[in-house]
Short mmCIF file of C-alpha atoms in Angstrom, two decimals:
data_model
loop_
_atom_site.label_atom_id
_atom_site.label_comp_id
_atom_site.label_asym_id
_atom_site.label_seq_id
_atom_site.Cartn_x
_atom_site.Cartn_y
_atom_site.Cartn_z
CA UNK A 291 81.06 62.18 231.44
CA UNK A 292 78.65 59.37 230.94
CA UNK A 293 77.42 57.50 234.18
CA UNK A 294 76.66 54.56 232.62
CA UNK A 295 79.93 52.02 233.76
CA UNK A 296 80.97 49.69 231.27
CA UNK A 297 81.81 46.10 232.95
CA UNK A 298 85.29 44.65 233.03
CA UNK A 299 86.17 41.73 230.06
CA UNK A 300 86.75 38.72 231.58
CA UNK A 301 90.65 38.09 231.58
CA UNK A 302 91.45 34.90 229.84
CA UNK A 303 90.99 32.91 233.09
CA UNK A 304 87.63 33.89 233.73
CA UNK A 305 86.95 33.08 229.77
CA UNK A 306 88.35 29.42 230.17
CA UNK A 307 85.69 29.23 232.41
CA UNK A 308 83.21 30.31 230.96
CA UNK A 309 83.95 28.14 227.84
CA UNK A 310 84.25 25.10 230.02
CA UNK A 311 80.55 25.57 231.68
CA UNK A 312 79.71 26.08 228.01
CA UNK A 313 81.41 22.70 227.25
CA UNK A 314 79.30 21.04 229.96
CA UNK A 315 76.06 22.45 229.18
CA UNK A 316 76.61 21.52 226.00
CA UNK A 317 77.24 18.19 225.93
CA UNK A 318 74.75 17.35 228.80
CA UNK A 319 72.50 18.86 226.22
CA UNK A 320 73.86 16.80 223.86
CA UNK A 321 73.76 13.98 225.94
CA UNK A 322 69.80 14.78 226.61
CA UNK A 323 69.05 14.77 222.88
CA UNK A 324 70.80 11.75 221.70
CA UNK A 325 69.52 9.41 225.32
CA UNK A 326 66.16 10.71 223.99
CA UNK A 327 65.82 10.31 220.07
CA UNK A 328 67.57 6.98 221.32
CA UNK A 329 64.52 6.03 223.80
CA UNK A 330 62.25 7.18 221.25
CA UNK A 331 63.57 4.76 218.52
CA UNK A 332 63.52 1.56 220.63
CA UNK A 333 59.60 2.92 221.14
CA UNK A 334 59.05 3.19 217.98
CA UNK A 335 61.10 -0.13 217.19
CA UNK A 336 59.07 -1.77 219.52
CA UNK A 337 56.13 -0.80 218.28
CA UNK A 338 56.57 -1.34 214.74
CA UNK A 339 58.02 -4.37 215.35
CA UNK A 340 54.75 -5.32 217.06
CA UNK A 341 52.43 -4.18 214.63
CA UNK A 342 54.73 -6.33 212.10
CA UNK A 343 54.38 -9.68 213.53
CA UNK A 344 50.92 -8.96 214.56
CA UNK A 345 50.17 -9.03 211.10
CA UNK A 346 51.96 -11.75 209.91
CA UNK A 347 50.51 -13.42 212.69
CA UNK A 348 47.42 -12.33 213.03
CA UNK A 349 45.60 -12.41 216.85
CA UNK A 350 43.10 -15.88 217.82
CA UNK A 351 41.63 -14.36 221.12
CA UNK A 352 39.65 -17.64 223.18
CA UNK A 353 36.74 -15.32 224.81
CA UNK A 354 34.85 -12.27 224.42
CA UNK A 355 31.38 -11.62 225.83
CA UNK A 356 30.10 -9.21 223.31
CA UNK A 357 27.09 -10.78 222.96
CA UNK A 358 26.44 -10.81 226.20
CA UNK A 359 26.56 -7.20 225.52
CA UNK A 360 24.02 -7.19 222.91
CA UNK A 361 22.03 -8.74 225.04
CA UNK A 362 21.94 -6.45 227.82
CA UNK A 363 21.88 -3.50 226.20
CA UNK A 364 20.31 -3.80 222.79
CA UNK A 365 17.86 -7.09 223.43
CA UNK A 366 19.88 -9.02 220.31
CA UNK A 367 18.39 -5.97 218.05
CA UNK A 368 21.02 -6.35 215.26
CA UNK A 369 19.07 -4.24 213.42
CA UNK A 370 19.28 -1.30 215.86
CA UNK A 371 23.27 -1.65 215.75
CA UNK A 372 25.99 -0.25 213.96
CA UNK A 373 28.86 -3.34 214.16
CA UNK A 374 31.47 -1.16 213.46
CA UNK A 375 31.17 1.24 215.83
CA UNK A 376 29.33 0.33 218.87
CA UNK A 377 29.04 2.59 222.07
CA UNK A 378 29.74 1.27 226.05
CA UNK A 379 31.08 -1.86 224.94
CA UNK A 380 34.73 -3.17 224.07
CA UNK A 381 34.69 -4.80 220.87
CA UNK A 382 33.03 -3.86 217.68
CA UNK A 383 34.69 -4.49 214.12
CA UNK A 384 36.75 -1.03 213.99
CA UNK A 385 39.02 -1.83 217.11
CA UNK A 386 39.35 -5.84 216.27
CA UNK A 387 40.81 -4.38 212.79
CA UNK A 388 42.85 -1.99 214.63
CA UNK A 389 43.67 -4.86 217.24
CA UNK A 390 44.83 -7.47 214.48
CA UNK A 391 42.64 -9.60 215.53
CA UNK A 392 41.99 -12.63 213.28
CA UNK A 393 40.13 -14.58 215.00
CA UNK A 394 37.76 -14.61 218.60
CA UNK A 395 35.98 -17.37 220.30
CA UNK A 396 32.60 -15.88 221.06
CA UNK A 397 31.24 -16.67 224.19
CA UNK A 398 27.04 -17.82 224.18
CA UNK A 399 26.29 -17.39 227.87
CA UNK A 400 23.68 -17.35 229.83
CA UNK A 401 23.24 -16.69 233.49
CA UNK A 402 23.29 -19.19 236.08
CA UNK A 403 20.07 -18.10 237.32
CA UNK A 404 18.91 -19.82 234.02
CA UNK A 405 20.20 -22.97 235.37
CA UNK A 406 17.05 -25.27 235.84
CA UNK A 407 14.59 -23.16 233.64
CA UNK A 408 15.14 -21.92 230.66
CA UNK A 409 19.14 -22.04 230.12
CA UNK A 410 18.57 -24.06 226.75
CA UNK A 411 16.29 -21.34 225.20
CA UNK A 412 18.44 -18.90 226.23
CA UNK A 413 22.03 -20.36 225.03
CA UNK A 414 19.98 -21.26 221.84
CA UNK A 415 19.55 -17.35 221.38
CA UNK A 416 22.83 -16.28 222.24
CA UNK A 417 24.23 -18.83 219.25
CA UNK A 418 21.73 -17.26 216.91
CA UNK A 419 22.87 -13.48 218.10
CA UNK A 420 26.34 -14.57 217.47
CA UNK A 421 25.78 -16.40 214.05
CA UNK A 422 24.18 -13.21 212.84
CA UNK A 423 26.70 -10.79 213.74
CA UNK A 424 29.39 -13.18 211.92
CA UNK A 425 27.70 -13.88 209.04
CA UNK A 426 25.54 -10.75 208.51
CA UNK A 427 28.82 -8.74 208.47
CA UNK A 428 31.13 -8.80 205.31
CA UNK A 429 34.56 -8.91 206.95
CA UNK A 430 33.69 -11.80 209.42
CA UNK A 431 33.55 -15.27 208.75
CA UNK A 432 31.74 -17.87 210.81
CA UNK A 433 33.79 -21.04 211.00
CA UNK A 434 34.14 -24.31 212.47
CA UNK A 435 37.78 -25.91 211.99
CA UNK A 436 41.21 -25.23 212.27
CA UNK A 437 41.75 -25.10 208.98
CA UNK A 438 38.65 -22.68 208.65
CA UNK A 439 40.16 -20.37 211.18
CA UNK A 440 43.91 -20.92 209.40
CA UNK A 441 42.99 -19.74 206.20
CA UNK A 442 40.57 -17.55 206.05
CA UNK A 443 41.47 -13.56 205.34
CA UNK A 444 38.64 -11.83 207.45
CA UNK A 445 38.32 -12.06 211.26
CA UNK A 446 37.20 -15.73 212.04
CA UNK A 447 34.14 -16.15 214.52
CA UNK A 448 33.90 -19.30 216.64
CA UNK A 449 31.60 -20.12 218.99
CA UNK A 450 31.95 -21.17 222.80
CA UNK A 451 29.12 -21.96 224.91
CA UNK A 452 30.00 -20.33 228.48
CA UNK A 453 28.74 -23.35 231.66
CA UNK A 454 27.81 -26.81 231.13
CA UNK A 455 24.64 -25.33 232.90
CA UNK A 456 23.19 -24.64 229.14
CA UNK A 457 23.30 -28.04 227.90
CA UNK A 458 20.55 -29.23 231.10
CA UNK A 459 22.70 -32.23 231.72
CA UNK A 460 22.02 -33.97 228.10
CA UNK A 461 23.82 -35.13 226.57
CA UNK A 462 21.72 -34.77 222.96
CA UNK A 463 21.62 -30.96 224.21
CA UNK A 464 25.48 -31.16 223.75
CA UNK A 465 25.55 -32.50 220.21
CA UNK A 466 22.62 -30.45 218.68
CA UNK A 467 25.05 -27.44 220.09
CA UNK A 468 27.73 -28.88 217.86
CA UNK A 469 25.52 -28.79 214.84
CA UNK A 470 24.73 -25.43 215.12
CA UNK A 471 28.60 -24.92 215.01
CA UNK A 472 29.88 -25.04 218.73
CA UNK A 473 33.21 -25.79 218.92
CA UNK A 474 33.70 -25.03 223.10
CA UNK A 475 32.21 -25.26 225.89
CA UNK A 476 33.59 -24.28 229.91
CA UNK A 477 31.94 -26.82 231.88
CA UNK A 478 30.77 -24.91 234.54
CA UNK A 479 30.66 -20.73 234.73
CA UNK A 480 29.61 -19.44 238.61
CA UNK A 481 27.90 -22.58 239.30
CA UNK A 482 28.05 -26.11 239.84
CA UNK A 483 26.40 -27.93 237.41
CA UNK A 484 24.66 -31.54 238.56
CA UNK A 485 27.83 -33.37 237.21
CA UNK A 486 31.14 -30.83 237.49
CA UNK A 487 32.03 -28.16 240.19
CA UNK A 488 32.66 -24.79 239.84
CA UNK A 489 35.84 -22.67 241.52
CA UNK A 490 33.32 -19.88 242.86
CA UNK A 491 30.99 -20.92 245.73
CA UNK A 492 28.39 -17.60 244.54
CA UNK A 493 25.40 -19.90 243.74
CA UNK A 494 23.72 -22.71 246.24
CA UNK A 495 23.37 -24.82 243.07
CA UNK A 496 24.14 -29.02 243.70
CA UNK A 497 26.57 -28.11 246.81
CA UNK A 498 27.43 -31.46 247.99
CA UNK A 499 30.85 -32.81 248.02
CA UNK A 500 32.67 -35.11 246.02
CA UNK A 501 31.26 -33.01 243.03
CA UNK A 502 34.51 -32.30 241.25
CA UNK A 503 33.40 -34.64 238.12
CA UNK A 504 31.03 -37.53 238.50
CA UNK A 505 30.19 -40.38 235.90
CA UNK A 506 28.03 -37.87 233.73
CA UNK A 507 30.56 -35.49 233.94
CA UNK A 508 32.84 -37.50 232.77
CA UNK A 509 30.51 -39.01 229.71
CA UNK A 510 30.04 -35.28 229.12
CA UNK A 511 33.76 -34.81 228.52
CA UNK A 512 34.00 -38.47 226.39
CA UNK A 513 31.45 -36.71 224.19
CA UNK A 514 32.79 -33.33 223.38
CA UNK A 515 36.11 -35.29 222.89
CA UNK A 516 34.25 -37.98 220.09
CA UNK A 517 32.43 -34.68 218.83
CA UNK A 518 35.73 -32.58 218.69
CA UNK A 519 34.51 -29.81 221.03
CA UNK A 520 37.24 -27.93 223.31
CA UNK A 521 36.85 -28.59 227.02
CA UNK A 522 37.15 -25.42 228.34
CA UNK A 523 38.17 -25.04 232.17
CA UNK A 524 38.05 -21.75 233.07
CA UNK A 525 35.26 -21.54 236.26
CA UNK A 526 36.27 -25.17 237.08
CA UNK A 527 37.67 -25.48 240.59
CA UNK A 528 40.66 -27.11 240.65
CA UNK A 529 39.78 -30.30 241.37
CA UNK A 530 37.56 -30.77 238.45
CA UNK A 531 40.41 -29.30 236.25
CA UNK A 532 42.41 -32.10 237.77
CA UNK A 533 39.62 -34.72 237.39
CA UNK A 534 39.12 -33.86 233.63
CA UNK A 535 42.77 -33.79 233.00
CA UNK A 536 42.99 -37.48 234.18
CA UNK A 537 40.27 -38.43 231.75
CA UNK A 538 40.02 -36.54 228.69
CA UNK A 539 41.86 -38.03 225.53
CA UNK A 540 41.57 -34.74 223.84
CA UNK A 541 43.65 -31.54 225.22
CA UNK A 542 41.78 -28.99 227.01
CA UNK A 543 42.08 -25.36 227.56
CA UNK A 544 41.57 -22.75 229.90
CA UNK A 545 40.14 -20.12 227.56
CA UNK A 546 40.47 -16.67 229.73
CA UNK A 547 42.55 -17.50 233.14
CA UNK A 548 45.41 -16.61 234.61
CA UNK A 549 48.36 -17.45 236.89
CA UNK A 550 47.79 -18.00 240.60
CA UNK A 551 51.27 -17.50 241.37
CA UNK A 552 51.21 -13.45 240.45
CA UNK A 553 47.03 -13.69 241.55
CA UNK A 554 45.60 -15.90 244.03
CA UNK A 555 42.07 -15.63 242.93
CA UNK A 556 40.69 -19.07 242.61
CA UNK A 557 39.97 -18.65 239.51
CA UNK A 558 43.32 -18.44 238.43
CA UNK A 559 45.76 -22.00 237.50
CA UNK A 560 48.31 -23.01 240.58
CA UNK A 561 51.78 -24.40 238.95
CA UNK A 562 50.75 -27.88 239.61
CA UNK A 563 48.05 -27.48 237.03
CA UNK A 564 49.82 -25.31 234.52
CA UNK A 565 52.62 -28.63 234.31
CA UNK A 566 49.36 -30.97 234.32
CA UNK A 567 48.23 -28.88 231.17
CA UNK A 568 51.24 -28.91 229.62
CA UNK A 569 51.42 -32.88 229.75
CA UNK A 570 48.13 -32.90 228.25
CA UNK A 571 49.46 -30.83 225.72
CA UNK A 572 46.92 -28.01 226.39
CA UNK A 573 46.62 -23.86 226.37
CA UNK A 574 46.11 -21.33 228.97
CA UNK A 575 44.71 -17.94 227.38
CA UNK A 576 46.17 -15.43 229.47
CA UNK A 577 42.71 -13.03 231.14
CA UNK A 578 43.18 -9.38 231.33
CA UNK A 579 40.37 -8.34 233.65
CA UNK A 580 42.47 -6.51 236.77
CA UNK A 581 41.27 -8.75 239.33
CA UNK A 582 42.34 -11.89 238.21
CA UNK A 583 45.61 -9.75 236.86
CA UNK A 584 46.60 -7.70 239.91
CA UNK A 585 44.02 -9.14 242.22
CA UNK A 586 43.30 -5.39 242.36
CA UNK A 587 40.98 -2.50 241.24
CA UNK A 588 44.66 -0.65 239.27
CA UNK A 589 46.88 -2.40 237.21
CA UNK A 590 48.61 -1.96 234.02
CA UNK A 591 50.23 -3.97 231.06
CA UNK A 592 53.30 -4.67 232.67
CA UNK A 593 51.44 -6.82 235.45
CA UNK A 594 49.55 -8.48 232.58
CA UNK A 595 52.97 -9.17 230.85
CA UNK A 596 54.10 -11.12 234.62
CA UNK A 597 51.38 -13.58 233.65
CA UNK A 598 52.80 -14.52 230.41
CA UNK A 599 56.31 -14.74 231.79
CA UNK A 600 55.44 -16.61 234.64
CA UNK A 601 53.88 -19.11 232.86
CA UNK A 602 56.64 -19.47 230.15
CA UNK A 603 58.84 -19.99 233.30
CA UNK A 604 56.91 -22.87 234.45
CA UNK A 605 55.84 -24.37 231.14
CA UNK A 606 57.40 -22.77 228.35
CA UNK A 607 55.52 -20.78 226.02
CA UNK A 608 54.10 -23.21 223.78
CA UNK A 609 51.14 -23.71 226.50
CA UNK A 610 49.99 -20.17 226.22
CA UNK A 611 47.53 -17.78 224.61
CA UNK A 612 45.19 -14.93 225.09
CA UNK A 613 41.70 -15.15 226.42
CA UNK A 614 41.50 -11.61 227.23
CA UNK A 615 37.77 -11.26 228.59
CA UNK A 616 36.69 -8.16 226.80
CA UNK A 617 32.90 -7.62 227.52
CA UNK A 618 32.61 -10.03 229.88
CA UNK A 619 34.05 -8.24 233.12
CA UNK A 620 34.25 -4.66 233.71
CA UNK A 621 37.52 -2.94 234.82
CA UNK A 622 40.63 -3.68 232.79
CA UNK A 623 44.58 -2.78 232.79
CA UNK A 624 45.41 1.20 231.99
CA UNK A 625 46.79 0.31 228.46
CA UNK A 626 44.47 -2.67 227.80
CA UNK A 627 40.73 -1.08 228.04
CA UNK A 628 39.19 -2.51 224.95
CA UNK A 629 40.14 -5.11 221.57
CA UNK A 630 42.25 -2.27 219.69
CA UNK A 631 44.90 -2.52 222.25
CA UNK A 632 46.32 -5.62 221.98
CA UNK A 633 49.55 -4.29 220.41
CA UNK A 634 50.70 -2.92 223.41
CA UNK A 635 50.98 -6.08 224.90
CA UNK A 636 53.00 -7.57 222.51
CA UNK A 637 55.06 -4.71 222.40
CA UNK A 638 55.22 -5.20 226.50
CA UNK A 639 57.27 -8.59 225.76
CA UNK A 640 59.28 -7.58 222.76
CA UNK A 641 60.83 -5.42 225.31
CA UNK A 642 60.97 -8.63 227.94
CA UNK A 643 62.52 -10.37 224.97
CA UNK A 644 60.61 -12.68 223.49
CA UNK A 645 61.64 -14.10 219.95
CA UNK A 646 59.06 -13.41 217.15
CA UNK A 647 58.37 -17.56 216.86
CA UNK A 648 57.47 -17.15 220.68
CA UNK A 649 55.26 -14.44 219.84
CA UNK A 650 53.62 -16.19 216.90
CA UNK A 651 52.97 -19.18 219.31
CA UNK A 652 50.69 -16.81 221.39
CA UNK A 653 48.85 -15.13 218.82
CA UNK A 654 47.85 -18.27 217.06
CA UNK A 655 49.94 -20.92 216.50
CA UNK A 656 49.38 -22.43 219.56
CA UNK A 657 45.94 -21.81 219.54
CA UNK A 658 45.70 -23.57 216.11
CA UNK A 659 47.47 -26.27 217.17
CA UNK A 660 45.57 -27.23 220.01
CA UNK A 661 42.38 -26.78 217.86
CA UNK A 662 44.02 -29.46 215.29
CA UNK A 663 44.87 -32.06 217.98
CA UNK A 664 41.04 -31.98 219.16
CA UNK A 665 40.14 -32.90 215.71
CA UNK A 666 42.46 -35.51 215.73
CA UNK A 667 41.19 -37.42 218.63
CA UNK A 668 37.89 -36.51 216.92
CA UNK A 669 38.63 -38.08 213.64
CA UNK A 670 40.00 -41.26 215.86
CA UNK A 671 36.85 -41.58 217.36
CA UNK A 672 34.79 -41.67 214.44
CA UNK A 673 33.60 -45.29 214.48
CA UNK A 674 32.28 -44.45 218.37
CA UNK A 675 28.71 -44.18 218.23
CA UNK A 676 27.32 -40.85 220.05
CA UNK A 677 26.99 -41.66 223.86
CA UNK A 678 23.61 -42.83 224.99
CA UNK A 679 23.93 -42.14 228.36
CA UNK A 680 21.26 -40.33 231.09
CA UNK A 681 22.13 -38.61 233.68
CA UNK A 682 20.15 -40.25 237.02
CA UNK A 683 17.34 -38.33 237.46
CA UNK A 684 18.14 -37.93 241.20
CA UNK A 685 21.53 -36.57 240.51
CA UNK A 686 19.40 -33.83 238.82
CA UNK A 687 16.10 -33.42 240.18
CA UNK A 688 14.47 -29.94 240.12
CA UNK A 689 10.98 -28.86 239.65
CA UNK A 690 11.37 -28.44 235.72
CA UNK A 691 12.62 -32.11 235.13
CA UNK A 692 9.72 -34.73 234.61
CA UNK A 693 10.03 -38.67 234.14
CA UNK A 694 8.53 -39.52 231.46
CA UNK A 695 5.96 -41.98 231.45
CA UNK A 696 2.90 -43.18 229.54
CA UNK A 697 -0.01 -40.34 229.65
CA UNK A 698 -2.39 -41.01 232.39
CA UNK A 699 -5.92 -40.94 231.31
CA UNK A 700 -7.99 -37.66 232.38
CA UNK A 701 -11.30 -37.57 233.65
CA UNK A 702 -13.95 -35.56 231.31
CA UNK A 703 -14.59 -32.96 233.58
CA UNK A 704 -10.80 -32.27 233.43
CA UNK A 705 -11.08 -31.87 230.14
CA UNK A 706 -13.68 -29.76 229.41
CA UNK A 707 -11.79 -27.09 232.07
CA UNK A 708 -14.31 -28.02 234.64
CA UNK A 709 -12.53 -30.10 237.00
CA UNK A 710 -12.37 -29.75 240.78
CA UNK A 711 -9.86 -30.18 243.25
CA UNK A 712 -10.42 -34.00 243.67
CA UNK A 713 -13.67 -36.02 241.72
CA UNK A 714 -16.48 -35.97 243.72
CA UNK A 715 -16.28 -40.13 243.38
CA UNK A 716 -13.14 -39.87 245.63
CA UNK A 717 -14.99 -37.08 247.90
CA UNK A 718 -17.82 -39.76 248.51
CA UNK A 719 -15.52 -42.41 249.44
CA UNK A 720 -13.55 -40.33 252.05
CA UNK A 721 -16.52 -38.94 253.71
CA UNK A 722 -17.97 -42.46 254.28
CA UNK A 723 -14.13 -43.44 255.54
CA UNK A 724 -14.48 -40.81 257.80
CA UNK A 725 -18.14 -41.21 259.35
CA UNK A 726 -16.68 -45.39 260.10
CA UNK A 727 -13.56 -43.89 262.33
CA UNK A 728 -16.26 -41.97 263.82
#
């Protein structure tokens, strides 16, 4: 007889059993599949529904550094540099295609080092380097006007000048900007200027109080409104945001800053100013760098998204955009590292639920809007005559500022390269001064 021992069949009990368990694993399996394909579609959803009204509505971002970039790290070489595809930086043309992006402000900054020197020179360079890469490159169009920005089919280039510091308190400076197609400009960056204040206290430049906006500052902002510039507030403390909210005619913007409420880094808007900007029927563009985000070294998309809801809480979300910073800072949200990503923030507050028109008000609209109204206040001003007015030359005395005065007549001996420390006339006179005391 065979050892082998053949098991007992399960009575009908032990079969019921069995078949139940089966039941259970079943369905939970079931249950698995369907909770998953069903996750999986409101992913896809979401993101399809993203990429839809991203290009209906195609992304206006108000500041990117990248030629800051080009500085740094290729001298303004254009010629050494592929634009579509450009290593250790954020933005080239690939990802703003793959970002629907439409349109970006582009930043011409100089450091505030510059401030006092050669700041002109160097702003003057940075709108060339820009200008170039907009018009040198077939799918980007340089532009100057709403309408420009609203109806054009390639990613629209406009420029922003980045601190007041670059104009050298003139006011001349300013306009000459705005011929060279300068549409922006943040009055201050990390440094006072001689006429508006700065939120970060990094640079010794004109510390003194009562700085927040004085007369010139305020001529400043009279002119870019008569000119149809932007007044850009981002780097302004808060009490020259406040200052140039009581006076300009013309709504302003903070081009890449973001609520204090979820950040309290000074650079950041407080409530009271976000209801003060809508009143002046202005635009916050929301920044993504993760300190003025999370007030952290980590963050992620969903802390960006807080921004945008906070501020639609407080001021609806006709007041809001995206500045997002690329270029300009380094360390951004997981999610959000470079100009190609911008979908997943939109797809962020589908899923918070906000309404396609909503949507469309960030990614342009408002933007546009904003733009228009500036060139309304512009085209009201057009019998003004430009503004005439000097800053005191005390308010802004530093060793590369002269008064200007008729030419003093030179001695020959000057001339010819031959002079001495003082004429030997004036020599004779003190030596004979000196020998009387004696």
């Amino acid at each position: 007889m065979s050892s082998l021992h053949l098991s007992k069949p399960p009575d009908s009990h032990h079969r019921m059993l069995l078949y139940k368990e089966a039941g259970i694993r079943g369905a939970w399996k079931q249950w698995f599949i369907c909770s998953l394909l069903s996750l999986l579609h409101g992913v896809i959803s979401e993101t399809t529904r993203a990429l839809d009204i991203m290009a209906k509505y195609p992304l206006i971002d108000g500041h990117n550094d990248l030629a800051l970039r080009l500085r740094i790290i290729y001298n303004n070489k254009l010629s050494r540099i592929n634009m579509h595809n450009i290593p250790h930086v954020a933005t080239d043309i690939n990802r703003l295609t793959a970002g629907h992006v439409g349109g970006q402000v582009f930043a011409a900054y100089v450091l505030c080092t510059a401030q006092d020197k050669d700041a002109v020179r160097l702003t003057l360079e940075q709108i060339d380097v820009i200008r170039r890469v907009c018009t040198e490159n077939p799918e980007l169009e340089l532009v100057t006007t709403a309408e420009g920005m609203r109806k054009s089919t390639k990613i629209t280039c406009l420029i922003g000048v980045e601190g007041g510091h670059s104009i050298d308190s003139s006011l001349p400076a300013l306009r000459m900007f705005y011929q060279l197609g300068v549409r922006s400009m943040a009055l201050t960056h990390t440094c006072n200027t001689p006429w508006a204040e700065s939120s970060s206290s990094f640079y010794s430049f004109y510390q003194r109080k009562s700085n927040s906006l004085t007369e010139f500052g305020k001529a400043v902002v009279n002119e870019m409104n008569r000119l149809g510039m932007l007044v850009d507030l981002s780097h302004s403390s808060w009490e020259t945001a406040r200052a140039v909210l009581n006076h300009s005619t013309a709504p302003v913007i903070f081009s890449h800053s973001s609520a204090y409420a979820i950040c309290n880094n000074t650079r950041n808007v407080p409530d009271d100013l976000l209801l003060r900007l809508k009143e002046n029927g202005g635009l916050i563009m929301v920044n993504f760098y993760r300190s003025f985000v999370a007030c952290s070294n980590t963050t992620n998309v969903s802390v960006v998204a807080d921004h945008f809801d906070h501020i639609k809480h407080v001021i609806g979300t006709e007041s809001i955009g995206i500045g997002a910073d690329f270029d300009g800072a380094q360390g951004f949200p997981q999610g959000l590292e470079d100009v190609s990503k911008y979908p997943a923030l939109i797809e962020e507050l589908i899923s918070r639920n906000w309404s396609e028109e909503e949507l469309a008000g960030v990614l342009r609209l408002n933007f546009l809007r904003v733009f228009q109204k500036v060139e309304k206040v512009r085209d009201d001003m057009q019998y003004t005559l430009p503004s005439e007015v000097e800053i005191p030359f005390l308010e802004a005395n530093n060793s590369c500022r002269v008064i200007l005065t008729n030419p003093v007549r030179v001695d020959s001996s000057y001339r010819n390269g031959k002079a001495s420390l003082m004429p030997a006339r004036a020599i004779a006179w003190f030596i004979i001064l000196l020998v009387q005391l004696l």
